[in-house]
């Protein structure tokens, strides 16, 4: 029987596989996609100091290291169920059933849709799908697009589309309804964006982040925010306009925009139509934890981590024997944090399987997760550290509870 | 097209209007909203509309942070019956 199955060959899964192989574990890596690298494959952005983070290059480096170690990586394989039986883990896929002593879930994140009339028309896609088409398959999603949803992910992908020579006519808010929630409220979106203002080469937004420390200034900021948006990489970012409808008969032909009040109400008479042939919807990312949910692992919903996450410790163990997690399944963060979590998970697994892992190297790996987090260029949620502390408290409560039961 | 006519669950063709009305009438949580309307019960297993159904239910009822709102059940991906029950005969 294998020592370890890793589900997901993104930054967390591949880093874990490499670390575990270096410690002599027998591993199988499974991924649903056709190429290894996960969401790394789409990423391309400039870091402070002028270095570019090229995700394709990073995933190539990881794949080469994995190749040199002779790792068994099965691509295009979907896992539909997992079960623990007689102390080992069974992984049911659309090909065959695999078995191992331990299981690492590194399944990443999924994208949430936004609800706008017309969102089911052909030509509407998630912003991540446009990223994969452009950066991985090198196919233009269309000639001219509109992005609905103003957040860290949509801004980063807008820039990537711009670099690829695809026109983005606007990034605008979704209309206000029960599904779109705070992502449709200009003041809320402005607050969320202020902490990433360093990404925007716009004097207005940079100035904004310094001035808008109090509620009054924020209110003034959104009130006076230019109705036609602030240009970022030549793309108008519209915080005071919402897409109220996606237009088209058989496919996307355009969107109808309207000016909204600071709290997201449509001002009637302000409607205008912009022509476009594709629309990206960006409802944000949430941890893709469905497999963990099948195991009976406790879950906690933590907004700062992007949704419901399986209970785990800082060394990436879950309360279930032999089950570990790493990467965005534990909360939405960047690829570098995912890699450091993958390394930590692999060390914990090797240790639990009886390999000689020094306590110091495990605690150093845990420390590196925190330092990578503090140095991160992009933070998907400004209070991610608060979210991590909440989860740690839940873990401690759980551990204490268990001890009480045993006594 | 208005918000009310907008399809939220594409597999079972459940509209926004139907979900909002049902959530309002029965003050239901996500699970009850799903069972009453069939939103999230189609071919994709709710992988697309899950967060939307959740958001509509949560506008009426408070979230319990210790529970996953809509239970996951295997298979979590569409799979052929042959692959699901495959037992090797050799």
Short mmCIF file of C-alpha atoms in Angstrom, two decimals:
data_model
loop_
_atom_site.label_atom_id
_atom_site.label_comp_id
_atom_site.label_asym_id
_atom_site.label_seq_id
_atom_site.Cartn_x
_atom_site.Cartn_y
_atom_site.Cartn_z
CA UNK A 1 0.00 0.00 0.00
CA UNK A 2 1.16 3.52 -0.81
CA UNK A 3 2.12 5.88 1.99
CA UNK A 4 0.25 8.89 0.65
CA UNK A 5 -2.26 10.04 -1.95
CA UNK A 6 -2.35 13.75 -2.72
CA UNK A 7 -5.49 15.10 -4.40
CA UNK A 8 -4.61 18.26 -6.32
CA UNK A 9 -1.41 19.08 -8.20
CA UNK A 10 -1.42 22.83 -7.62
CA UNK A 11 1.23 24.75 -5.65
CA UNK A 12 0.25 23.06 -2.36
CA UNK A 13 -0.07 19.51 -3.70
CA UNK A 14 3.10 19.56 -5.81
CA UNK A 15 5.22 21.12 -3.06
CA UNK A 16 3.90 18.52 -0.62
CA UNK A 17 4.64 15.72 -3.09
CA UNK A 18 8.22 16.89 -3.61
CA UNK A 19 8.86 17.26 0.13
CA UNK A 20 7.28 13.90 0.93
CA UNK A 21 9.26 12.15 -1.82
CA UNK A 22 12.47 13.69 -0.51
CA UNK A 23 11.66 11.99 2.80
CA UNK A 24 11.25 8.64 1.12
CA UNK A 25 7.44 8.33 1.00
CA UNK A 26 5.68 6.36 -1.74
CA UNK A 27 3.19 8.82 -3.25
CA UNK A 28 0.44 9.10 -5.84
CA UNK A 29 -0.73 12.54 -7.01
CA UNK A 30 -4.15 12.88 -8.68
CA UNK A 31 -5.51 15.94 -10.49
CA UNK A 32 -8.71 16.55 -12.41
CA UNK A 33 -7.05 18.93 -14.89
CA UNK A 34 -4.93 18.00 -17.90
CA UNK A 35 -1.79 19.78 -16.72
CA UNK A 36 -0.08 19.99 -13.33
CA UNK A 37 0.19 23.40 -11.66
CA UNK A 38 -3.40 24.15 -10.65
CA UNK A 39 -4.18 27.83 -10.45
CA UNK A 40 -0.48 28.65 -10.81
CA UNK A 41 -1.00 28.12 -14.54
CA UNK A 42 -3.04 31.29 -14.87
CA UNK A 43 -0.97 33.64 -12.74
CA UNK A 44 1.09 36.51 -14.11
CA UNK A 45 1.67 39.70 -12.15
CA UNK A 46 4.34 42.20 -11.20
CA UNK A 47 5.62 42.16 -7.64
CA UNK A 48 7.02 45.15 -5.75
CA UNK A 49 10.57 45.74 -6.94
CA UNK A 50 9.67 44.90 -10.53
CA UNK A 51 9.94 41.09 -10.46
CA UNK A 52 7.25 39.24 -12.35
CA UNK A 53 5.50 36.22 -10.83
CA UNK A 54 5.03 33.90 -13.78
CA UNK A 55 2.85 31.01 -12.64
CA UNK A 56 3.51 28.88 -15.72
CA UNK A 57 7.23 29.10 -15.05
CA UNK A 58 6.70 28.29 -11.34
CA UNK A 59 4.59 25.24 -12.17
CA UNK A 60 7.18 24.09 -14.72
CA UNK A 61 9.88 24.27 -12.00
CA UNK A 62 7.73 22.25 -9.61
CA UNK A 63 6.90 19.68 -12.31
CA UNK A 64 10.57 19.29 -13.18
CA UNK A 65 11.48 18.63 -9.56
CA UNK A 66 8.60 16.16 -9.32
CA UNK A 67 9.78 14.49 -12.53
CA UNK A 68 13.34 14.20 -11.24
CA UNK A 69 12.01 12.44 -8.14
CA UNK A 70 10.05 10.03 -10.33
CA UNK A 71 6.67 11.01 -8.87
CA UNK A 72 3.55 9.22 -10.06
CA UNK A 73 1.17 12.03 -11.16
CA UNK A 74 -2.15 11.02 -12.76
CA UNK A 75 -3.84 13.86 -14.65
CA UNK A 76 -7.42 14.09 -15.94
CA UNK A 77 -8.63 11.87 -13.10
CA UNK A 78 -11.65 12.96 -11.03
CA UNK A 79 -12.17 11.82 -7.47
CA UNK A 80 -15.84 11.33 -6.65
CA UNK A 81 -15.63 9.89 -3.15
CA UNK A 82 -13.19 9.16 -0.33
CA UNK A 83 -13.57 6.82 2.64
CA UNK A 84 -11.51 5.70 5.58
CA UNK A 85 -11.57 1.95 6.09
CA UNK A 86 -9.53 -0.24 8.45
CA UNK A 87 -7.02 2.53 9.05
CA UNK A 88 -6.38 3.35 5.40
CA UNK A 89 -7.90 5.80 2.91
CA UNK A 90 -9.81 4.71 -0.19
CA UNK A 91 -9.94 7.19 -3.05
CA UNK A 92 -12.64 6.47 -5.64
CA UNK A 93 -11.99 8.00 -9.06
CA UNK A 94 -13.54 7.79 -12.52
CA UNK A 95 -10.72 5.37 -13.42
CA UNK A 96 -9.97 3.15 -10.48
CA UNK A 97 -9.93 3.04 -6.70
CA UNK A 98 -6.67 3.85 -4.97
CA UNK A 99 -5.63 3.14 -1.40
CA UNK A 100 -3.04 4.71 0.90
CA UNK A 101 -2.13 5.07 4.55
CA UNK A 102 -2.57 8.84 4.44
CA UNK A 103 -4.45 11.35 2.34
CA UNK A 104 -3.67 15.01 1.65
CA UNK A 105 -6.49 17.14 0.27
CA UNK A 106 -5.03 20.04 -1.75
CA UNK A 107 -8.09 20.71 -3.88
CA UNK A 108 -7.84 24.50 -3.91
CA UNK A 109 -10.72 26.88 -4.44
CA UNK A 110 -13.81 27.30 -6.59
CA UNK A 111 -15.36 30.45 -8.01
CA UNK A 112 -18.76 31.76 -6.95
CA UNK A 113 -21.03 33.16 -9.65
CA UNK A 114 -22.85 36.49 -9.53
CA UNK A 115 -26.56 36.65 -10.33
CA UNK A 116 -27.38 39.13 -13.12
CA UNK A 117 -30.26 38.68 -15.56
CA UNK A 118 -28.66 37.15 -18.65
CA UNK A 119 -25.83 35.37 -16.78
CA UNK A 120 -26.73 32.04 -18.38
CA UNK A 121 -26.14 33.33 -21.96
CA UNK A 122 -23.30 31.79 -23.98
CA UNK A 123 -20.33 34.14 -23.76
CA UNK A 124 -20.66 34.61 -19.98
CA UNK A 125 -17.88 32.85 -18.09
CA UNK A 126 -16.21 33.04 -14.71
CA UNK A 127 -13.23 35.37 -14.62
CA UNK A 128 -11.03 32.36 -13.84
CA UNK A 129 -12.22 30.64 -17.02
CA UNK A 130 -11.19 33.70 -19.05
CA UNK A 131 -7.80 33.52 -17.33
CA UNK A 132 -7.34 29.85 -18.22
CA UNK A 133 -8.39 30.43 -21.85
CA UNK A 134 -5.99 33.36 -22.19
CA UNK A 135 -2.94 32.26 -20.23
CA UNK A 136 -3.07 28.47 -20.46
CA UNK A 137 -4.74 27.72 -23.80
CA UNK A 138 -3.76 31.02 -25.44
CA UNK A 139 -7.25 31.49 -26.87
CA UNK A 140 -8.95 34.88 -26.70
CA UNK A 141 -12.23 34.62 -24.78
CA UNK A 142 -13.54 37.32 -27.14
CA UNK A 143 -12.70 40.64 -28.72
CA UNK A 144 -14.08 42.90 -26.03
CA UNK A 145 -15.25 42.01 -22.54
CA UNK A 146 -16.85 43.41 -19.42
CA UNK A 147 -15.93 42.10 -15.96
CA UNK A 148 -18.68 42.07 -13.31
CA UNK A 149 -17.38 42.12 -9.75
CA UNK A 150 -14.59 44.37 -8.45
CA UNK A 151 -12.18 42.40 -6.27
CA UNK A 152 -8.54 41.31 -6.04
CA UNK A 153 -8.95 38.37 -8.41
CA UNK A 154 -10.92 40.26 -11.06
CA UNK A 155 -8.47 43.19 -11.00
CA UNK A 156 -5.48 40.87 -11.39
CA UNK A 157 -7.11 38.98 -14.28
CA UNK A 158 -8.22 42.22 -15.97
CA UNK A 159 -4.56 43.19 -16.05
CA UNK A 160 -3.62 39.81 -17.55
CA UNK A 161 -6.27 40.18 -20.27
CA UNK A 162 -4.92 43.67 -20.96
CA UNK A 163 -1.36 42.32 -21.34
CA UNK A 164 -2.68 39.68 -23.75
CA UNK A 165 -4.17 42.41 -25.93
CA UNK A 166 -7.80 41.69 -25.10
CA UNK A 167 -9.93 44.79 -24.62
CA UNK A 168 -11.72 45.06 -21.29
CA UNK A 169 -14.36 47.77 -21.69
CA UNK A 170 -15.06 48.04 -17.97
CA UNK A 171 -14.87 46.41 -14.56
CA UNK A 172 -18.13 47.23 -12.80
CA UNK A 173 -20.18 46.10 -9.81
CA UNK A 174 -22.98 43.54 -10.06
CA UNK A 175 -26.48 44.88 -9.44
CA UNK A 176 -27.73 44.72 -5.90
CA UNK A 177 -29.82 41.66 -5.03
CA UNK A 178 -29.81 38.93 -2.37
CA UNK A 179 -27.22 36.82 -4.14
CA UNK A 180 -24.68 39.53 -4.88
CA UNK A 181 -24.80 41.00 -1.36
CA UNK A 182 -22.00 43.32 -0.27
CA UNK A 183 -20.16 42.89 -3.60
CA UNK A 184 -22.88 45.21 -5.00
CA UNK A 185 -22.49 47.97 -2.39
CA UNK A 186 -19.99 50.67 -3.48
CA UNK A 187 -18.89 51.64 0.06
CA UNK A 188 -18.26 47.99 1.01
CA UNK A 189 -16.29 47.29 -2.17
CA UNK A 190 -14.26 50.46 -1.66
CA UNK A 191 -13.38 49.36 1.89
CA UNK A 192 -12.29 45.95 0.68
CA UNK A 193 -10.16 47.47 -2.07
CA UNK A 194 -8.35 50.04 0.05
CA UNK A 195 -5.95 47.44 1.45
CA UNK A 196 -4.86 46.43 -2.06
CA UNK A 197 -4.54 49.99 -3.33
CA UNK A 198 -0.79 49.46 -3.76
CA UNK A 199 -1.69 47.29 -6.75
CA UNK A 200 -3.38 50.15 -8.54
CA UNK A 201 -1.10 52.55 -10.39
CA UNK A 202 -3.68 55.24 -9.84
CA UNK A 203 -2.98 58.39 -7.91
CA UNK A 204 -6.63 58.63 -6.94
CA UNK A 205 -6.77 55.23 -5.29
CA UNK A 206 -3.36 55.62 -3.63
CA UNK A 207 -4.38 58.97 -2.23
CA UNK A 208 -7.66 57.38 -1.22
CA UNK A 209 -6.04 54.74 0.92
CA UNK A 210 -4.24 57.40 2.98
CA UNK A 211 -7.22 59.70 3.32
CA UNK A 212 -9.90 57.17 3.95
CA UNK A 213 -9.04 56.07 7.44
CA UNK A 214 -12.39 57.15 8.84
CA UNK A 215 -15.99 56.46 7.84
CA UNK A 216 -16.73 60.06 6.87
CA UNK A 217 -13.83 60.21 4.43
CA UNK A 218 -14.79 56.84 2.98
CA UNK A 219 -18.33 58.09 2.42
CA UNK A 220 -16.94 61.23 0.76
CA UNK A 221 -14.55 59.12 -1.28
CA UNK A 222 -17.28 56.96 -2.76
CA UNK A 223 -19.61 59.95 -3.24
CA UNK A 224 -17.02 61.76 -5.31
CA UNK A 225 -15.66 58.66 -7.02
CA UNK A 226 -15.71 59.46 -10.76
CA UNK A 227 -18.89 58.02 -12.31
CA UNK A 228 -16.97 56.80 -15.35
CA UNK A 229 -14.45 55.04 -13.14
CA UNK A 230 -10.77 55.36 -12.39
CA UNK A 231 -8.54 53.91 -15.07
CA UNK A 232 -6.29 51.04 -14.03
CA UNK A 233 -4.08 49.63 -16.81
CA UNK A 234 -6.31 51.70 -19.11
CA UNK A 235 -9.42 49.79 -17.94
CA UNK A 236 -12.18 51.86 -16.28
CA UNK A 237 -12.83 50.51 -12.77
CA UNK A 238 -16.39 51.56 -12.01
CA UNK A 239 -17.38 51.55 -8.36
CA UNK A 240 -20.44 53.70 -8.95
CA UNK A 241 -21.89 51.77 -11.85
CA UNK A 242 -23.48 48.33 -11.78
CA UNK A 243 -24.33 45.90 -14.52
CA UNK A 244 -28.09 45.47 -14.24
CA UNK A 245 -28.53 43.15 -17.23
CA UNK A 246 -26.45 41.13 -19.68
CA UNK A 247 -27.90 41.68 -23.17
CA UNK A 248 -28.11 39.23 -26.06
CA UNK A 249 -30.45 36.81 -27.81
CA UNK A 250 -28.35 33.73 -28.56
CA UNK A 251 -25.10 35.01 -27.07
CA UNK A 252 -23.63 38.00 -25.26
CA UNK A 253 -24.06 41.25 -27.22
CA UNK A 254 -23.50 43.77 -24.44
CA UNK A 255 -24.36 44.83 -20.89
CA UNK A 256 -26.65 47.49 -19.47
CA UNK A 257 -24.95 49.62 -16.84
CA UNK A 258 -26.60 52.03 -14.41
CA UNK A 259 -25.24 54.49 -11.90
CA UNK A 260 -25.88 53.39 -8.31
CA UNK A 261 -25.99 55.25 -4.99
CA UNK A 262 -23.25 54.72 -2.39
CA UNK A 263 -25.40 51.95 -0.88
CA UNK A 264 -26.06 50.23 -4.19
CA UNK A 265 -29.50 51.48 -5.31
CA UNK A 266 -29.95 51.93 -9.05
CA UNK A 267 -30.57 55.56 -10.06
CA UNK A 268 -33.27 55.33 -12.74
CA UNK A 269 -32.68 57.11 -16.02
CA UNK A 270 -28.92 56.47 -15.89
CA UNK A 271 -29.01 53.22 -17.89
CA UNK A 272 -26.59 52.87 -20.81
CA UNK A 273 -25.61 49.92 -22.99
CA UNK A 274 -21.99 48.92 -23.67
CA UNK A 275 -21.40 46.49 -26.51
CA UNK A 276 -19.17 43.47 -25.83
CA UNK A 277 -18.90 39.84 -26.95
CA UNK A 278 -17.94 38.26 -23.64
CA UNK A 279 -18.66 38.85 -19.96
CA UNK A 280 -16.67 37.63 -16.98
CA UNK A 281 -18.48 37.14 -13.69
CA UNK A 282 -16.31 37.43 -10.59
CA UNK A 283 -18.17 36.42 -7.42
CA UNK A 284 -14.96 35.59 -5.55
CA UNK A 285 -13.27 32.37 -4.47
CA UNK A 286 -14.30 29.90 -1.80
CA UNK A 287 -12.41 26.85 -0.44
CA UNK A 288 -13.23 23.71 -2.44
CA UNK A 289 -13.71 21.36 0.48
CA UNK A 290 -16.34 18.90 -0.77
CA UNK A 291 -14.11 15.83 -0.30
CA UNK A 292 -13.23 16.80 3.26
CA UNK A 293 -16.96 17.25 3.93
CA UNK A 294 -17.57 13.60 2.99
CA UNK A 295 -15.32 12.37 5.81
CA UNK A 296 -17.20 13.84 8.76
CA UNK A 297 -14.35 16.25 9.49
CA UNK A 298 -15.67 19.23 11.52
CA UNK A 299 -16.09 22.45 9.51
CA UNK A 300 -16.18 26.12 10.46
CA UNK A 301 -17.44 29.01 8.36
CA UNK A 302 -14.91 31.83 8.62
CA UNK A 303 -15.56 34.86 6.41
CA UNK A 304 -11.92 35.98 6.49
CA UNK A 305 -10.89 32.61 4.99
CA UNK A 306 -13.48 32.80 2.23
CA UNK A 307 -16.04 30.25 3.44
CA UNK A 308 -16.35 26.92 5.25
CA UNK A 309 -13.02 25.25 5.94
CA UNK A 310 -12.19 21.83 7.42
CA UNK A 311 -10.86 22.04 10.97
CA UNK A 312 -7.06 21.73 10.94
CA UNK A 313 -4.02 22.60 13.01
CA UNK A 314 -1.11 24.82 11.97
CA UNK A 315 0.82 21.67 11.07
CA UNK A 316 -2.00 20.83 8.57
CA UNK A 317 -3.43 17.85 10.45
CA UNK A 318 -7.20 17.37 10.62
CA UNK A 319 -8.88 15.65 13.59
CA UNK A 320 -9.13 12.48 11.46
CA UNK A 321 -6.22 10.04 11.52
CA UNK A 322 -4.20 10.17 8.33
CA UNK A 323 -6.14 13.09 6.80
CA UNK A 324 -4.31 16.34 6.04
CA UNK A 325 -5.12 19.57 4.17
CA UNK A 326 -3.02 22.28 2.45
CA UNK A 327 -3.57 25.23 0.14
CA UNK A 328 -6.80 27.08 -0.56
CA UNK A 329 -8.99 24.33 0.90
CA UNK A 330 -7.82 25.82 4.23
CA UNK A 331 -8.69 29.43 3.25
CA UNK A 332 -8.21 31.73 0.26
CA UNK A 333 -4.61 32.95 0.01
CA UNK A 334 -1.85 33.23 -2.56
CA UNK A 335 0.20 30.46 -4.17
CA UNK A 336 3.27 31.08 -2.00
CA UNK A 337 1.31 30.47 1.20
CA UNK A 338 -0.13 27.32 -0.40
CA UNK A 339 3.40 26.07 -1.16
CA UNK A 340 4.57 26.62 2.42
CA UNK A 341 1.46 24.82 3.71
CA UNK A 342 2.16 21.93 1.33
CA UNK A 343 5.69 21.59 2.68
CA UNK A 344 4.43 21.65 6.28
CA UNK A 345 1.75 19.04 5.54
CA UNK A 346 4.34 16.72 3.98
CA UNK A 347 6.60 16.99 7.05
CA UNK A 348 3.68 16.20 9.38
CA UNK A 349 2.70 13.21 7.24
CA UNK A 350 6.27 11.88 7.13
CA UNK A 351 6.53 12.29 10.90
CA UNK A 352 3.21 10.51 11.52
CA UNK A 353 4.38 7.64 9.30
CA UNK A 354 7.42 7.22 11.51
CA UNK A 355 10.05 9.05 9.47
CA UNK A 356 12.72 10.89 11.40
CA UNK A 357 11.52 14.50 11.19
CA UNK A 358 13.05 16.87 13.72
CA UNK A 359 10.50 18.90 15.70
CA UNK A 360 12.60 21.95 14.80
CA UNK A 361 12.16 21.50 11.05
CA UNK A 362 8.40 21.16 11.45
CA UNK A 363 8.16 24.29 13.59
CA UNK A 364 10.40 26.13 11.12
CA UNK A 365 8.02 25.13 8.30
CA UNK A 366 5.04 26.42 10.32
CA UNK A 367 6.90 29.68 10.98
CA UNK A 368 7.50 30.01 7.24
CA UNK A 369 3.77 29.87 6.54
CA UNK A 370 3.26 32.94 8.76
CA UNK A 371 6.18 34.86 7.32
CA UNK A 372 5.09 34.09 3.75
CA UNK A 373 1.63 35.32 4.71
CA UNK A 374 2.93 38.61 6.15
CA UNK A 375 5.11 39.22 3.07
CA UNK A 376 2.33 38.40 0.61
CA UNK A 377 1.91 40.93 -2.17
CA UNK A 378 -1.79 40.16 -2.58
CA UNK A 379 -4.07 39.41 0.34
CA UNK A 380 -7.49 38.11 -0.76
CA UNK A 381 -9.00 39.12 2.55
CA UNK A 382 -7.46 41.92 4.56
CA UNK A 383 -8.15 40.11 7.84
CA UNK A 384 -6.86 36.69 6.83
CA UNK A 385 -4.69 36.57 9.98
CA UNK A 386 -7.78 37.12 12.15
CA UNK A 387 -9.40 34.19 10.31
CA UNK A 388 -6.37 31.98 10.94
CA UNK A 389 -6.45 32.83 14.67
CA UNK A 390 -10.17 31.98 14.86
CA UNK A 391 -9.50 28.60 13.31
CA UNK A 392 -6.60 27.96 15.67
CA UNK A 393 -8.94 28.67 18.59
CA UNK A 394 -11.49 26.20 17.24
CA UNK A 395 -8.68 23.64 16.91
CA UNK A 396 -7.60 24.16 20.52
CA UNK A 397 -11.21 23.90 21.75
CA UNK A 398 -11.59 20.69 19.78
CA UNK A 399 -8.35 19.23 21.14
CA UNK A 400 -9.32 20.15 24.72
CA UNK A 401 -12.80 18.68 24.26
CA UNK A 402 -11.33 15.43 23.04
CA UNK A 403 -8.99 15.19 26.00
CA UNK A 404 -11.92 15.73 28.38
CA UNK A 405 -13.82 12.88 26.77
CA UNK A 406 -10.82 10.57 27.09
CA UNK A 407 -10.44 11.43 30.80
CA UNK B 1 -35.53 39.91 -18.30
CA UNK B 2 -36.03 40.82 -14.64
CA UNK B 3 -34.32 39.45 -11.55
CA UNK B 4 -37.43 37.38 -10.81
CA UNK B 5 -37.23 35.48 -14.11
CA UNK B 6 -33.47 34.95 -13.85
CA UNK B 7 -32.48 31.29 -13.55
CA UNK B 8 -30.31 30.58 -10.49
CA UNK B 9 -30.17 26.75 -10.64
CA UNK B 10 -29.57 25.88 -14.26
CA UNK B 11 -29.92 22.10 -13.90
CA UNK B 12 -33.38 22.24 -12.32
CA UNK B 13 -34.36 25.61 -13.87
CA UNK B 14 -35.25 27.31 -10.60
CA UNK B 15 -35.66 31.08 -10.81
CA UNK B 16 -34.51 33.80 -8.43
CA UNK B 17 -38.16 34.79 -7.89
CA UNK B 18 -39.14 31.27 -6.85
CA UNK B 19 -36.23 31.04 -4.42
CA UNK B 20 -36.87 34.45 -2.84
CA UNK B 21 -40.62 33.78 -2.50
CA UNK B 22 -40.04 30.34 -0.95
CA UNK B 23 -37.40 31.68 1.45
CA UNK B 24 -39.79 34.47 2.44
CA UNK B 25 -42.85 32.27 2.84
CA UNK B 26 -41.24 29.53 4.93
CA UNK B 27 -38.30 31.44 6.49
CA UNK B 28 -36.24 28.42 5.51
CA UNK B 29 -32.57 27.59 5.82
CA UNK B 30 -30.52 26.57 2.77
CA UNK B 31 -31.35 22.88 3.08
CA UNK B 32 -35.08 23.45 3.33
CA UNK B 33 -34.94 25.93 0.44
CA UNK B 34 -33.17 23.31 -1.65
CA UNK B 35 -35.68 20.58 -0.77
CA UNK B 36 -38.69 22.81 -1.46
CA UNK B 37 -37.48 24.14 -4.82
CA UNK B 38 -35.04 21.42 -6.04
CA UNK B 39 -32.38 24.13 -6.52
CA UNK B 40 -28.99 22.44 -6.27
CA UNK B 41 -30.41 18.94 -6.78
CA UNK B 42 -29.63 18.52 -10.47
CA UNK B 43 -26.95 16.94 -12.57
CA UNK B 44 -24.07 19.15 -11.38
CA UNK B 45 -24.83 18.44 -7.72
CA UNK B 46 -25.20 22.12 -6.89
CA UNK B 47 -21.66 22.98 -7.81
CA UNK B 48 -22.77 26.13 -9.63
CA UNK B 49 -25.70 27.54 -7.64
CA UNK B 50 -24.74 26.43 -4.12
CA UNK B 51 -23.41 29.83 -3.05
CA UNK B 52 -26.40 31.65 -4.59
CA UNK B 53 -28.96 29.41 -2.85
CA UNK B 54 -27.03 29.89 0.38
CA UNK B 55 -27.02 33.67 -0.01
CA UNK B 56 -30.79 33.81 -0.59
CA UNK B 57 -31.51 31.60 2.44
CA UNK B 58 -29.05 33.50 4.64
CA UNK B 59 -30.82 36.78 3.90
CA UNK B 60 -33.70 35.37 6.01
CA UNK B 61 -31.98 33.10 8.55
CA UNK B 62 -28.79 33.38 10.61
CA UNK B 63 -25.77 31.27 9.70
CA UNK B 64 -24.58 28.49 12.00
CA UNK B 65 -20.80 28.72 11.64
CA UNK B 66 -20.28 25.13 12.75
CA UNK B 67 -22.37 23.58 9.95
CA UNK B 68 -21.95 23.25 6.22
CA UNK B 69 -25.20 24.73 4.92
CA UNK B 70 -25.78 22.27 2.08
CA UNK B 71 -24.56 18.76 2.71
CA UNK B 72 -22.12 17.16 0.27
CA UNK B 73 -22.83 13.61 -0.80
CA UNK B 74 -20.89 11.21 -2.99
CA UNK B 75 -20.42 11.12 -5.88
CA UNK B 76 -19.16 14.74 -5.84
CA UNK B 77 -18.50 14.56 -9.60
CA UNK B 78 -20.75 13.13 -12.30
CA UNK B 79 -19.64 9.53 -12.82
CA UNK B 80 -20.81 6.61 -14.98
CA UNK B 81 -22.69 3.88 -13.12
CA UNK B 82 -20.16 1.39 -14.44
CA UNK B 83 -17.29 3.33 -12.88
CA UNK B 84 -19.22 3.92 -9.66
CA UNK B 85 -19.88 0.25 -8.95
CA UNK B 86 -16.98 -1.26 -10.83
CA UNK B 87 -15.75 -4.42 -9.18
CA UNK B 88 -13.02 -6.22 -10.98
CA UNK B 89 -13.99 -9.79 -11.96
CA UNK B 90 -10.49 -11.21 -12.09
#
